[in-house]
Coordinates of C-alpha atoms and ligand atoms in Angstrom, one line a residue:
M1 CA -63.8 25.5 245.0
Q2 CA -64.4 28.3 242.5
F3 CA -67.9 29.6 242.2
S4 CA -67.7 29.3 238.4
R5 CA -67.8 25.5 238.8
V6 CA -71.0 25.8 240.8
A7 CA -72.5 28.2 238.2
E8 CA -71.7 25.8 235.4
V9 CA -73.4 22.9 237.1
Y10 CA -76.4 25.0 237.8
E11 CA -76.6 25.8 234.1
S12 CA -76.5 22.1 233.2
I13 CA -79.1 21.3 235.8
E14 CA -81.4 23.9 234.5
A15 CA -81.1 22.6 230.9
T16 CA -82.2 19.1 231.8
T17 CA -85.7 17.7 232.3
K18 CA -84.3 14.4 233.4
R19 CA -84.2 13.6 237.0
L20 CA -81.4 11.1 236.9
E21 CA -79.2 13.4 235.0
M22 CA -79.8 16.1 237.5
T23 CA -79.0 13.8 240.4
D24 CA -75.7 12.8 238.7
L25 CA -74.7 16.4 238.0
L26 CA -75.3 17.3 241.5
A27 CA -73.5 14.2 242.9
D28 CA -70.4 15.2 240.8
L29 CA -70.5 18.7 242.2
L30 CA -70.8 17.4 245.8
K31 CA -68.0 14.9 245.3
H32 CA -65.6 17.7 244.6
A33 CA -66.6 19.9 247.6
S34 CA -64.5 19.9 250.7
K35 CA -65.7 19.3 254.2
K36 CA -65.6 23.0 254.8
I37 CA -68.0 24.0 252.1
I38 CA -70.2 21.1 251.4
D39 CA -73.0 22.4 253.6
K40 CA -72.7 25.8 252.0
I41 CA -73.1 24.3 248.5
V42 CA -76.1 22.4 249.7
Y43 CA -77.8 25.5 251.0
L44 CA -76.9 27.7 248.1
T45 CA -78.2 25.1 245.7
Q46 CA -81.6 25.4 247.4
G47 CA -81.4 29.1 247.2
R48 CA -80.8 29.6 250.9
L49 CA -78.1 30.2 253.4
G50 CA -79.2 27.6 255.9
P51 CA -82.0 25.1 256.5
T52 CA -85.6 26.4 256.1
F53 CA -86.0 26.8 259.8
S54 CA -82.9 29.0 260.3
S55 CA -84.8 32.0 258.9
V56 CA -81.7 33.8 257.6
E57 CA -83.3 35.7 254.7
M58 CA -81.5 37.4 251.9
G59 CA -84.7 39.2 250.8
I60 CA -83.4 41.4 248.0
A61 CA -86.3 42.7 246.1
E62 CA -86.2 43.0 242.3
K63 CA -86.1 46.8 242.5
L64 CA -82.9 46.7 244.6
A65 CA -81.4 44.1 242.3
I66 CA -82.0 46.5 239.4
Q67 CA -80.1 49.2 241.2
L68 CA -77.4 46.7 242.0
V69 CA -76.9 45.7 238.4
A70 CA -77.0 49.4 237.5
R71 CA -74.2 50.2 240.0
T72 CA -72.0 47.3 238.9
T73 CA -72.4 47.7 235.1
G74 CA -72.7 51.4 234.9
K75 CA -76.0 51.2 233.0
D76 CA -79.0 53.2 234.0
N77 CA -82.2 51.8 235.5
T78 CA -84.2 52.4 232.3
E79 CA -81.8 50.3 230.2
I80 CA -82.0 47.5 232.8
Q81 CA -85.7 47.7 232.9
M82 CA -85.9 47.4 229.1
S83 CA -83.7 44.3 229.1
L84 CA -85.8 42.9 232.0
T85 CA -88.9 43.3 229.9
K86 CA -87.3 41.2 227.2
T87 CA -85.7 38.5 229.4
G88 CA -88.3 38.4 232.2
D89 CA -85.5 37.4 234.5
I90 CA -83.3 39.7 236.4
G91 CA -80.6 37.0 236.5
E92 CA -80.4 36.8 232.8
T93 CA -80.4 40.6 232.5
A94 CA -77.5 40.8 234.8
E95 CA -75.7 38.1 232.7
L96 CA -76.2 40.1 229.5
L97 CA -75.1 43.4 230.9
L98 CA -72.1 42.0 232.8
A99 CA -71.0 40.3 229.5
K100 CA -71.0 43.7 227.8
K101 CA -69.1 45.2 230.6
T102 CA -66.5 42.4 230.6
Q103 CA -65.8 43.0 227.0
S104 CA -64.9 46.5 227.7
T105 CA -62.8 46.0 230.8
L106 CA -59.3 44.7 230.5
F107 CA -58.1 44.2 234.1
K108 CA -58.7 40.8 235.7
T109 CA -59.8 40.3 239.3
L110 CA -59.4 37.3 241.6
P111 CA -61.9 34.5 240.8
L112 CA -64.8 34.1 243.2
T113 CA -64.7 31.1 245.5
V114 CA -67.8 29.4 247.0
L115 CA -66.6 30.7 250.4
D116 CA -66.4 34.3 249.1
V117 CA -69.9 34.0 247.9
Y118 CA -71.4 32.3 250.9
D119 CA -69.6 34.4 253.5
T120 CA -70.5 37.7 251.8
L121 CA -74.2 36.7 251.4
D122 CA -74.3 35.6 255.0
K123 CA -72.7 38.9 256.2
M124 CA -75.2 40.7 254.1
A125 CA -78.2 38.8 255.5
H126 CA -77.1 39.6 259.0
T127 CA -76.7 43.3 258.3
S128 CA -79.4 45.4 260.0
G129 CA -80.0 48.8 261.5
T130 CA -79.6 52.2 260.1
G131 CA -77.8 52.5 256.8
S132 CA -78.0 48.7 256.5
M133 CA -79.4 48.8 253.0
E134 CA -76.4 50.8 251.7
R135 CA -74.0 48.4 253.4
K136 CA -75.9 45.4 251.9
M137 CA -75.7 47.0 248.5
G138 CA -72.0 47.6 249.0
L139 CA -71.3 44.0 249.9
L140 CA -73.3 42.7 247.0
S141 CA -71.9 45.0 244.4
G142 CA -68.4 44.0 245.6
L143 CA -69.3 40.4 244.7
L144 CA -71.0 41.2 241.5
A145 CA -68.0 43.3 240.3
R146 CA -65.8 40.2 240.6
A147 CA -68.3 37.8 239.0
T148 CA -68.2 36.4 235.5
P149 CA -71.5 37.0 233.6
K150 CA -72.6 33.5 234.3
E151 CA -71.8 33.7 238.0
G152 CA -73.6 37.1 238.1
K153 CA -76.7 35.5 236.7
Y154 CA -76.8 32.9 239.5
L155 CA -75.8 35.3 242.2
I156 CA -78.6 37.6 241.4
R157 CA -81.1 34.7 241.2
I158 CA -80.0 33.5 244.6
V159 CA -80.3 36.8 246.4
T160 CA -83.7 37.6 244.8
G161 CA -85.0 34.1 245.7
N162 CA -85.3 33.1 242.0
L163 CA -82.9 30.2 241.7
R164 CA -85.6 27.6 241.1
L165 CA -83.3 24.7 240.2
G166 CA -86.1 22.6 241.5
I167 CA -83.9 20.1 243.3
A168 CA -86.1 18.1 245.7
D169 CA -84.8 17.2 249.1
M170 CA -84.9 13.5 248.0
T171 CA -82.8 14.3 244.9
M172 CA -80.3 16.0 247.1
L173 CA -80.2 12.9 249.4
D174 CA -79.7 10.7 246.3
S175 CA -76.8 12.8 245.1
M176 CA -75.2 12.7 248.5
A177 CA -75.6 8.9 248.7
I178 CA -73.9 8.6 245.3
A179 CA -71.2 11.0 246.0
Y180 CA -70.2 9.7 249.5
G181 CA -72.3 6.8 250.5
G182 CA -71.2 4.3 247.9
G183 CA -74.5 4.5 246.0
K184 CA -78.3 5.0 246.3
D185 CA -78.5 2.3 248.9
A186 CA -77.2 4.7 251.5
R187 CA -80.3 6.9 251.0
N188 CA -82.2 5.3 253.9
A189 CA -79.6 6.2 256.5
L190 CA -79.3 9.7 255.1
E191 CA -83.1 10.1 254.9
R192 CA -83.6 9.2 258.6
A193 CA -80.9 11.7 259.6
Y194 CA -82.6 14.3 257.5
N195 CA -86.1 13.5 258.8
I196 CA -85.1 14.1 262.3
S197 CA -83.0 17.2 261.7
S198 CA -84.6 18.9 258.7
D199 CA -81.1 20.1 257.8
L200 CA -79.6 18.8 254.6
G201 CA -76.4 20.9 255.0
K202 CA -75.8 19.4 258.4
V203 CA -76.4 15.8 257.1
A204 CA -74.0 16.5 254.2
G205 CA -71.3 17.9 256.5
I206 CA -71.4 14.9 258.8
L207 CA -71.4 12.5 255.9
V208 CA -68.2 14.0 254.5
D209 CA -66.6 14.2 257.8
E210 CA -67.6 11.0 259.5
G211 CA -69.1 8.9 256.8
L212 CA -72.3 6.9 257.0
E213 CA -71.4 5.7 260.5
G214 CA -71.5 9.3 261.7
V215 CA -74.8 9.8 260.0
S216 CA -76.3 6.8 261.6
K217 CA -75.5 8.2 265.0
F218 CA -77.7 11.2 264.4
R219 CA -80.2 11.9 267.2
V220 CA -83.1 14.2 267.6
S221 CA -82.0 17.5 269.0
L222 CA -83.8 20.5 270.4
G223 CA -83.9 23.4 267.9
N224 CA -83.9 21.1 264.9
P225 CA -87.5 20.5 263.8
I226 CA -88.5 16.9 263.1
R227 CA -90.2 16.4 259.7
P228 CA -93.8 15.7 260.5
M229 CA -95.5 12.3 260.3
M230 CA -98.5 12.2 258.0
A231 CA -101.6 10.2 257.7
E232 CA -103.2 8.0 255.0
R233 CA -106.9 8.1 254.5
L234 CA -109.7 5.6 254.3
S235 CA -113.4 6.2 253.9
T236 CA -115.1 3.7 256.2
P237 CA -114.7 2.8 259.9
E238 CA -114.7 -0.9 258.9
E239 CA -111.7 -0.5 256.6
I240 CA -109.8 1.6 259.2
L241 CA -110.2 -0.9 262.0
K242 CA -109.3 -3.8 259.7
K243 CA -106.2 -2.0 258.5
L244 CA -105.1 -1.2 262.1
G245 CA -105.5 -4.8 263.3
G246 CA -108.9 -4.5 264.9
R247 CA -107.9 -1.9 267.5
C248 CA -106.7 1.7 267.5
M249 CA -106.6 4.9 269.4
A250 CA -109.1 7.3 267.9
E251 CA -108.3 11.0 268.4
F252 CA -110.3 14.2 267.4
K253 CA -108.9 15.7 264.3
Y254 CA -108.9 19.4 265.0
D255 CA -109.0 21.9 262.1
G256 CA -106.2 24.3 262.9
E257 CA -102.5 24.7 262.3
R258 CA -100.0 22.0 263.2
V259 CA -97.2 23.3 265.4
Q260 CA -94.1 21.5 266.6
A261 CA -93.0 23.1 269.9
H262 CA -89.4 22.9 271.1
K263 CA -89.2 23.8 274.8
N264 CA -85.8 24.4 276.3
G265 CA -86.3 25.7 279.9
N266 CA -88.2 28.9 279.5
Q267 CA -87.7 29.2 275.9
V268 CA -90.3 27.9 273.4
T269 CA -89.9 27.8 269.7
L270 CA -92.7 26.9 267.3
F271 CA -92.3 25.4 263.9
S272 CA -95.0 25.1 261.3
R273 CA -95.7 22.0 259.3
R274 CA -93.4 23.4 256.6
L275 CA -90.7 23.7 259.2
E276 CA -90.7 27.5 259.3
R277 CA -90.4 29.3 262.6
I278 CA -93.8 30.7 263.6
T279 CA -93.1 31.5 267.2
E280 CA -93.9 35.2 266.7
Q281 CA -97.4 34.4 265.3
Y282 CA -98.5 32.7 268.5
P283 CA -97.2 34.4 271.7
D284 CA -100.3 33.0 273.5
A285 CA -99.5 29.4 272.5
V286 CA -95.9 29.9 273.6
E287 CA -97.0 31.1 277.0
L288 CA -99.4 28.1 277.3
L289 CA -96.6 25.7 276.5
R290 CA -94.2 27.4 278.9
K291 CA -96.6 27.1 281.7
H292 CA -98.2 23.7 281.0
L293 CA -95.4 21.4 279.8
R294 CA -94.0 19.6 282.8
A295 CA -90.6 18.8 281.2
E296 CA -87.5 21.0 281.2
K297 CA -86.8 20.1 277.6
A298 CA -89.4 18.6 275.3
I299 CA -90.6 18.4 271.7
V300 CA -94.3 18.1 271.3
E301 CA -96.8 18.4 268.5
A302 CA -100.1 20.1 268.8
E303 CA -102.9 21.5 266.7
C304 CA -103.3 25.2 267.3
V305 CA -107.0 26.0 266.8
A306 CA -108.8 29.4 266.6
V307 CA -111.5 29.7 269.2
N308 CA -114.4 32.1 269.6
S309 CA -113.3 34.6 272.2
K310 CA -116.7 34.7 273.8
T311 CA -118.0 31.2 273.7
G312 CA -114.8 29.2 273.5
E313 CA -116.2 27.3 270.5
L314 CA -113.7 25.9 268.0
R315 CA -113.5 27.9 264.8
P316 CA -112.3 26.8 261.3
F317 CA -108.6 26.9 260.2
Q318 CA -109.2 30.0 258.0
E319 CA -109.5 32.2 261.0
L320 CA -105.9 31.6 261.9
M321 CA -104.9 33.6 258.8
H322 CA -105.2 36.7 260.9
R323 CA -102.0 35.5 262.6
R324 CA -100.0 35.4 259.4
R325 CA -98.9 39.0 259.6
K326 CA -95.9 40.9 260.8
Y327 CA -97.7 43.6 262.7
G328 CA -100.8 43.6 264.8
V329 CA -100.4 40.1 266.3
K330 CA -101.5 41.5 269.6
E331 CA -104.9 42.6 268.2
A332 CA -105.3 39.3 266.4
M333 CA -104.5 37.5 269.6
A334 CA -107.3 39.4 271.4
E335 CA -109.9 38.9 268.6
H336 CA -108.9 35.4 267.6
P337 CA -107.5 33.6 270.5
V338 CA -106.2 30.0 270.1
S339 CA -106.4 26.7 272.0
L340 CA -103.8 24.0 271.9
F341 CA -104.6 20.3 271.5
V342 CA -101.3 18.4 272.1
F343 CA -101.2 15.0 270.3
D344 CA -97.7 13.7 270.4
V345 CA -94.4 13.9 272.2
L346 CA -91.2 13.2 270.3
Y347 CA -88.5 14.1 272.8
A348 CA -88.4 14.7 276.6
D349 CA -85.5 15.5 278.9
G350 CA -82.8 14.0 276.8
E351 CA -84.7 11.0 275.5
D352 CA -85.6 10.6 271.8
Y353 CA -89.1 9.0 271.7
T354 CA -89.6 8.9 267.9
L355 CA -88.8 5.2 267.7
E356 CA -91.0 4.3 270.7
P357 CA -94.5 2.9 270.1
Y358 CA -97.6 5.1 270.3
S359 CA -98.8 3.9 273.7
K360 CA -95.5 4.8 275.4
R361 CA -95.5 8.3 273.8
H362 CA -99.2 8.7 274.7
S363 CA -98.8 7.9 278.4
L364 CA -95.8 10.2 278.6
L365 CA -97.8 12.9 276.9
E366 CA -100.6 12.6 279.4
G367 CA -98.0 12.8 282.2
I368 CA -96.3 16.0 280.9
V369 CA -99.2 18.1 279.7
L370 CA -100.8 19.9 282.6
E371 CA -104.2 20.6 281.2
G372 CA -105.8 24.0 281.4
E373 CA -108.7 25.8 279.8
R374 CA -106.7 26.6 276.6
I375 CA -104.4 23.6 276.5
K376 CA -105.4 19.9 276.5
T377 CA -104.2 16.7 275.1
A378 CA -106.3 15.7 272.0
E379 CA -109.5 14.0 272.9
S380 CA -108.9 10.3 272.5
L381 CA -110.5 6.9 272.9
L382 CA -109.2 3.3 272.5
V383 CA -111.6 1.6 270.2
E384 CA -112.1 -2.0 269.3
N385 CA -115.3 -2.1 267.3
V386 CA -116.9 -0.2 264.5
E387 CA -119.8 1.1 266.5
D388 CA -117.6 2.8 269.0
L389 CA -115.5 4.3 266.2
K390 CA -118.7 5.7 264.5
R391 CA -119.9 7.1 267.8
F392 CA -116.6 8.8 268.5
F393 CA -116.5 10.2 265.0
K394 CA -120.0 11.7 265.5
R395 CA -118.9 13.3 268.7
A396 CA -115.8 14.8 267.0
V397 CA -117.9 16.4 264.2
E398 CA -120.4 17.7 266.7
D399 CA -117.6 19.4 268.6
G400 CA -116.5 21.3 265.5
C401 CA -113.7 18.9 264.4
E402 CA -112.9 17.8 260.8
G403 CA -113.2 14.2 261.7
I404 CA -110.9 11.8 263.5
M405 CA -107.4 10.4 263.4
C406 CA -107.1 6.7 264.0
K407 CA -103.7 5.7 265.2
S408 CA -102.0 2.3 265.4
V409 CA -101.3 1.0 268.9
N410 CA -99.3 -1.9 267.7
D411 CA -95.7 -2.5 268.8
D412 CA -94.3 -1.0 265.6
S413 CA -96.3 2.2 266.0
V414 CA -93.3 4.5 265.9
Y415 CA -93.4 8.2 264.9
Q416 CA -92.6 8.0 261.2
A417 CA -90.8 11.3 260.7
G418 CA -91.2 12.8 257.3
A419 CA -93.5 10.0 256.0
R420 CA -97.1 9.4 255.2
G421 CA -98.0 5.9 256.3
W422 CA -100.7 3.6 257.5
L423 CA -99.9 4.0 261.2
W424 CA -102.2 7.0 261.2
I425 CA -105.4 7.0 259.2
K426 CA -107.6 10.0 258.9
F427 CA -111.4 9.8 258.6
K428 CA -113.0 13.0 257.6
R429 CA -116.4 14.5 257.5
D430 CA -116.4 15.2 253.8
Y431 CA -116.0 11.5 252.9
Q432 CA -119.6 11.0 253.6
S433 CA -120.9 13.5 251.2
E434 CA -122.0 12.8 247.6
M435 CA -119.1 14.7 246.2
I436 CA -115.6 13.2 246.4
D437 CA -113.5 14.4 249.2
T438 CA -111.6 17.7 248.9
V439 CA -108.1 17.3 247.7
D440 CA -105.0 19.5 248.1
L441 CA -103.2 19.8 244.8
A442 CA -100.0 21.4 243.6
V443 CA -100.2 24.0 240.8
V444 CA -97.7 22.9 238.1
G445 CA -98.9 24.8 235.1
A446 CA -101.4 27.4 233.9
F447 CA -103.3 28.6 230.8
H448 CA -103.6 32.2 229.8
G449 CA -107.0 33.7 230.4
R450 CA -109.0 35.2 227.6
G451 CA -111.7 37.9 227.5
K452 CA -112.7 38.9 231.0
R453 CA -109.7 36.9 232.3
A454 CA -107.1 38.5 230.0
G455 CA -103.9 39.3 231.9
V456 CA -104.4 36.6 234.5
Y457 CA -104.5 32.8 234.2
G458 CA -107.9 31.3 233.2
A459 CA -107.1 27.8 234.4
F460 CA -104.5 25.9 236.3
L461 CA -103.0 22.5 235.8
L462 CA -103.0 20.7 239.1
A463 CA -101.1 17.6 240.3
A464 CA -101.2 15.0 243.0
Y465 CA -98.0 13.8 244.6
N466 CA -96.6 10.4 243.9
Q467 CA -94.7 9.4 247.0
K468 CA -93.0 6.4 245.5
T469 CA -91.4 8.3 242.6
D470 CA -91.3 11.7 244.3
S471 CA -93.0 13.3 241.4
F472 CA -96.1 15.3 240.7
E473 CA -98.7 13.7 238.3
T474 CA -101.4 15.9 236.8
V475 CA -104.9 15.0 237.8
T476 CA -107.1 17.9 236.7
K477 CA -107.3 21.3 235.0
C478 CA -109.3 23.8 237.1
G479 CA -110.7 27.2 236.2
T480 CA -113.8 27.3 238.3
G481 CA -114.4 28.7 241.8
F482 CA -112.0 31.6 241.5
T483 CA -113.2 35.1 242.1
D484 CA -111.4 37.9 240.2
E485 CA -109.6 38.6 243.4
D486 CA -108.5 35.0 243.6
L487 CA -107.2 35.0 240.0
A488 CA -105.1 38.1 240.7
K489 CA -103.8 36.6 243.9
M490 CA -103.0 33.3 242.2
K491 CA -101.1 35.0 239.4
E492 CA -99.0 36.8 241.9
M493 CA -98.3 33.6 243.9
V494 CA -97.6 31.2 241.1
D495 CA -95.5 33.6 238.9
K496 CA -92.9 33.5 241.7
H497 CA -92.3 29.9 240.7
K498 CA -92.4 30.3 236.9
I499 CA -89.9 28.1 235.0
P500 CA -89.2 27.9 231.2
H501 CA -90.2 24.3 230.7
R502 CA -92.1 21.5 232.4
H503 CA -90.5 20.7 235.7
P504 CA -88.4 17.5 235.8
R505 CA -90.6 16.2 238.7
V506 CA -93.8 16.9 236.9
E507 CA -95.5 14.1 234.8
S508 CA -97.9 15.6 232.3
M509 CA -99.3 14.8 228.9
I510 CA -101.0 18.2 228.7
H511 CA -99.0 21.2 227.5
A512 CA -99.6 24.1 229.7
D513 CA -99.0 27.7 228.5
V514 CA -96.8 28.4 231.5
W515 CA -95.0 26.0 233.8
F516 CA -94.2 26.3 237.5
E517 CA -92.0 24.6 240.0
P518 CA -94.5 22.7 242.2
S519 CA -94.8 24.9 245.3
I520 CA -98.3 26.4 245.6
V521 CA -101.0 24.2 247.0
I522 CA -104.8 24.8 246.8
E523 CA -107.8 22.9 247.9
V524 CA -110.2 21.6 245.2
L525 CA -113.5 19.8 245.3
G526 CA -114.4 17.5 242.5
A527 CA -117.6 15.8 241.4
E528 CA -116.0 12.4 240.5
I529 CA -112.9 10.6 239.5
T530 CA -112.7 9.1 236.1
L531 CA -110.2 7.2 234.0
S532 CA -108.4 9.5 231.7
P533 CA -105.9 9.1 228.9
V534 CA -104.6 12.7 229.3
H535 CA -103.9 12.8 233.0
A536 CA -100.8 11.2 234.5
A537 CA -102.0 10.4 238.1
A538 CA -101.8 6.7 239.0
M539 CA -101.1 5.9 235.3
N540 CA -101.7 2.3 234.4
S541 CA -102.9 1.4 237.9
I542 CA -106.5 0.6 236.8
R543 CA -106.1 0.4 233.1
K544 CA -103.1 0.4 230.7
G545 CA -102.7 3.8 229.1
S546 CA -105.1 5.6 231.5
G547 CA -104.5 7.8 234.5
L548 CA -107.1 9.2 236.8
A549 CA -108.7 12.6 236.5
I550 CA -110.9 14.7 238.8
R551 CA -114.0 15.9 236.9
F552 CA -115.7 19.2 237.4
P553 CA -113.1 20.5 239.8
R554 CA -113.9 23.7 241.8
F555 CA -111.5 25.8 243.9
T556 CA -112.9 25.9 247.4
G557 CA -111.4 29.2 248.2
K558 CA -108.9 27.7 250.5
Y559 CA -105.2 28.4 249.9
R560 CA -102.9 26.0 251.6
P561 CA -99.9 28.1 252.6
E562 CA -99.0 25.7 255.4
R563 CA -98.4 22.9 253.0
S564 CA -95.4 22.2 250.8
A565 CA -96.0 20.7 247.4
E566 CA -95.1 17.3 248.9
D567 CA -97.9 17.6 251.3
S568 CA -100.5 17.5 248.5
T569 CA -102.9 14.7 248.3
T570 CA -101.1 11.6 247.0
T571 CA -101.8 9.7 243.8
A572 CA -102.3 6.7 246.1
E573 CA -105.1 8.6 247.9
V574 CA -106.7 9.5 244.6
L575 CA -106.6 5.9 243.6
G576 CA -108.2 4.9 246.9
M577 CA -110.9 7.5 246.4
Y578 CA -111.5 6.2 242.9
Q579 CA -111.9 2.6 244.2
N580 CA -114.2 3.8 246.9
Q581 CA -116.3 5.6 244.4
L582 CA -116.6 2.5 242.3
R583 CA -117.7 0.5 245.3
K584 CA -120.3 3.1 246.1
L585 CA -121.5 3.1 242.5
K586 CA -121.8 -0.7 242.5
G587 CA -123.7 -0.5 245.7
S588 CA -126.3 1.9 244.3
T589 CA -126.5 1.4 240.5
Q590 CA -124.7 -0.6 238.0
D591 CA -123.5 2.5 236.2
K592 CA -119.9 2.5 234.9
P593 CA -117.7 5.5 235.6
T594 CA -117.6 7.8 232.6
R595 CA -114.4 8.4 230.7
S596 CA -113.0 11.8 230.1
Ligands
AMP601 P1 -104.4 16.3 256.7 O1 -103.9 17.7 256.8 O2 -105.9 16.2 256.2 O3 -103.5 15.4 256.0 O4 -104.5 15.7 258.2 C1 -103.3 15.7 259.0 C2 -103.3 16.9 259.9 O5 -104.3 16.9 260.8 C3 -102.1 17.0 260.7 O6 -101.0 17.6 259.9 C4 -102.5 17.9 261.8 O7 -102.3 19.3 261.5 C5 -104.0 17.7 261.9 N1 -104.4 17.1 263.2 C6 -105.5 17.5 263.9 N2 -105.7 16.7 265.0 C7 -104.7 15.8 265.0 C8 -104.4 14.7 265.8 N3 -105.2 14.4 266.9 N4 -103.3 13.9 265.5 C9 -102.6 14.2 264.4 N5 -102.9 15.2 263.6 C10 -103.9 16.0 263.8

C-alpha cells in the first residue's frame, strides 16, 4: 500500500469531529491493508512503531525536525522558524515548504509505500552509538525527499510525536471489527484479546491472518502486559457488603504505584498501570521479586510503596516521583526505598489465571510469595459483617493506607482485564470528610490567562470519563490551587496535546479557548456536586437537560502521570457521589442542592 493513501485517510480523520465517521474511515483503510502491513498501519496511526510497552522511541525533537526540513527543502532554519511561528505545527510547515520545492523540481521519484516508511523509521529508532544522530538524519531526509507534501506533513508529525489523530483503542477495535470481523459484534472477542496482550497491532495481525477464531485462541503470555483491572467506588461499608453479596475479601489499599511484574526465570520486567516499562526505575523491586517469587514464570500485580528508610513507615505516593528520572536512581533508591505488597497473580508456570475466581488466585498468591521484610502479600481479611469491615478500614488508615479494597469472592470473581467493574470496590479515607472525594480528571481544554497569568492558562476545562460511550464529559472548570510553577508546568504538559478543535471524544457545551486531546490527568478536590445545564457529565441522568458539575474545584497539587485519560474518575462515579451527597444532605438538613 502506498503511504499517500494513509496520509489521505489521516487528513480526513483529522477533519471530522464525528466518532462514527472516524471509525468508518479507519475501517476502510484497514480493509485494504495486507497481512504484512496491517500491524504497522495500526502502530503508525497511533504515532508509534509498536505497542506502548515496546518502548521503541522515535524521539525526534522539534529542533532536529527543523534541521531535517531545512536539509530536504534547501531553506534555512530562520525561514522555517518563521513559517513555524505562523502555523504552530512543524508538520504543516514541512507540508508548505515541500509544496514549494515540488513545484520547482521536475524529476519524479518512486512513491513511498507503508513498508518503506515503517522500516526506515524502525531502523532509525534502533540506530544508536556515536554518529547515530547523523545517520538518523540521513535516513529521515531520504524519506522526506521522496515524500509528497501531504506525506511529509504526517511523517514529520509521526517522528516528532505530534500525530494526535486521537483514535482511542476502542475506536481502533471497532474499526477492526467492521473491517474483518463482520461488524461491531466482533468487538468483544477482539477486546478480550487486546485486554490480555495490550498489543493492537498483534491482534490486528492475527485477525487478518486467522480470523476471529484465531483471535479467540489468544492467551496471556509473558512479556505482554495485561491491561489492569480497576475498581468502582462506594461510600459506606453497608453498601459495599450488600453489593458483594454479604461477604468479601477486604485488602489494604496501599498508596503507591501499581506494577505488573513479569518474571521469566531470573529476568523480571515491570510495567506501569499505563503499560510502560518501568523496570529501570525500581531495581530494588526487581531484586525482591527475583528472590521472593516461587515460580519460574509468573505475572503478579503489586503496589510499590515508598517507605521511610529509617523507620520503615509507609510514605505517600508522591515520594515515588524521585524514581521517575533517568539518572540517579541509585541515590533515589537509598533515600527512598520501596516495599512491595503483592495483591494478585494472573499467570503462573504456563497457566493463565485471569479467568479463575479470586479465591483460587489468592491461595496461589499466598503459595508463591515468600514473604520478607520488604515484600508481602497485601494485608487481607475475609469479612462478613459491617463491623469487621469498619474495623479493618480503621486499621488500614492507621497503618498509612488510603483505605481498603473490597473484592468479590463469588464464583464469577475473575480478573476483569482492562475493565472497571463491581468485583472490586474501593473505600477511601476521603469519603468520610465534609468535602466530596478527590477526583482524577482529564484536561480537555483551557482558557487563556489574563493579568498576572498572561502567557499561561488561567483555567482548565476538566472531564470525567464515560465508560459506556468511551468519551470524556466536562464536569468542571478549574483555575484554583495552581501555583505559578504549576501553571508553567501545566502549559508545557498540555500544549503537547493541543488540537485545533474539540476532540471527537469530548462532550462539552462550553467553548474553551484551546482544546486538547484528553491525555493529562490531574487530581481535584471539589466542595459539592450540583446539577448544571452547562456541563455534560452524566447528562440527563438526574434531570433532563442537566449534567453534573463539581463546584469550587481546587487542584490538589497532585499530577497523575501514572494514569491515562481513560483512568480518570468515571461519570458513573460522579453520579454515585452526587447521589451519596443527596443522601447525606437529606440526613442532616432538608436543603436542596444548589444549581449552577
Ligand atoms: P484508584 O487508583 O483510586 O482507582 O484505586 C485503584 C488502585 O489502588 C490500583 O490501581 C492500585 O494501584 C491500588 N491498590 C493498592 N492496594 C491495592 C490492592 N490491595 N488491590 C488492588 N489495588 C490496590
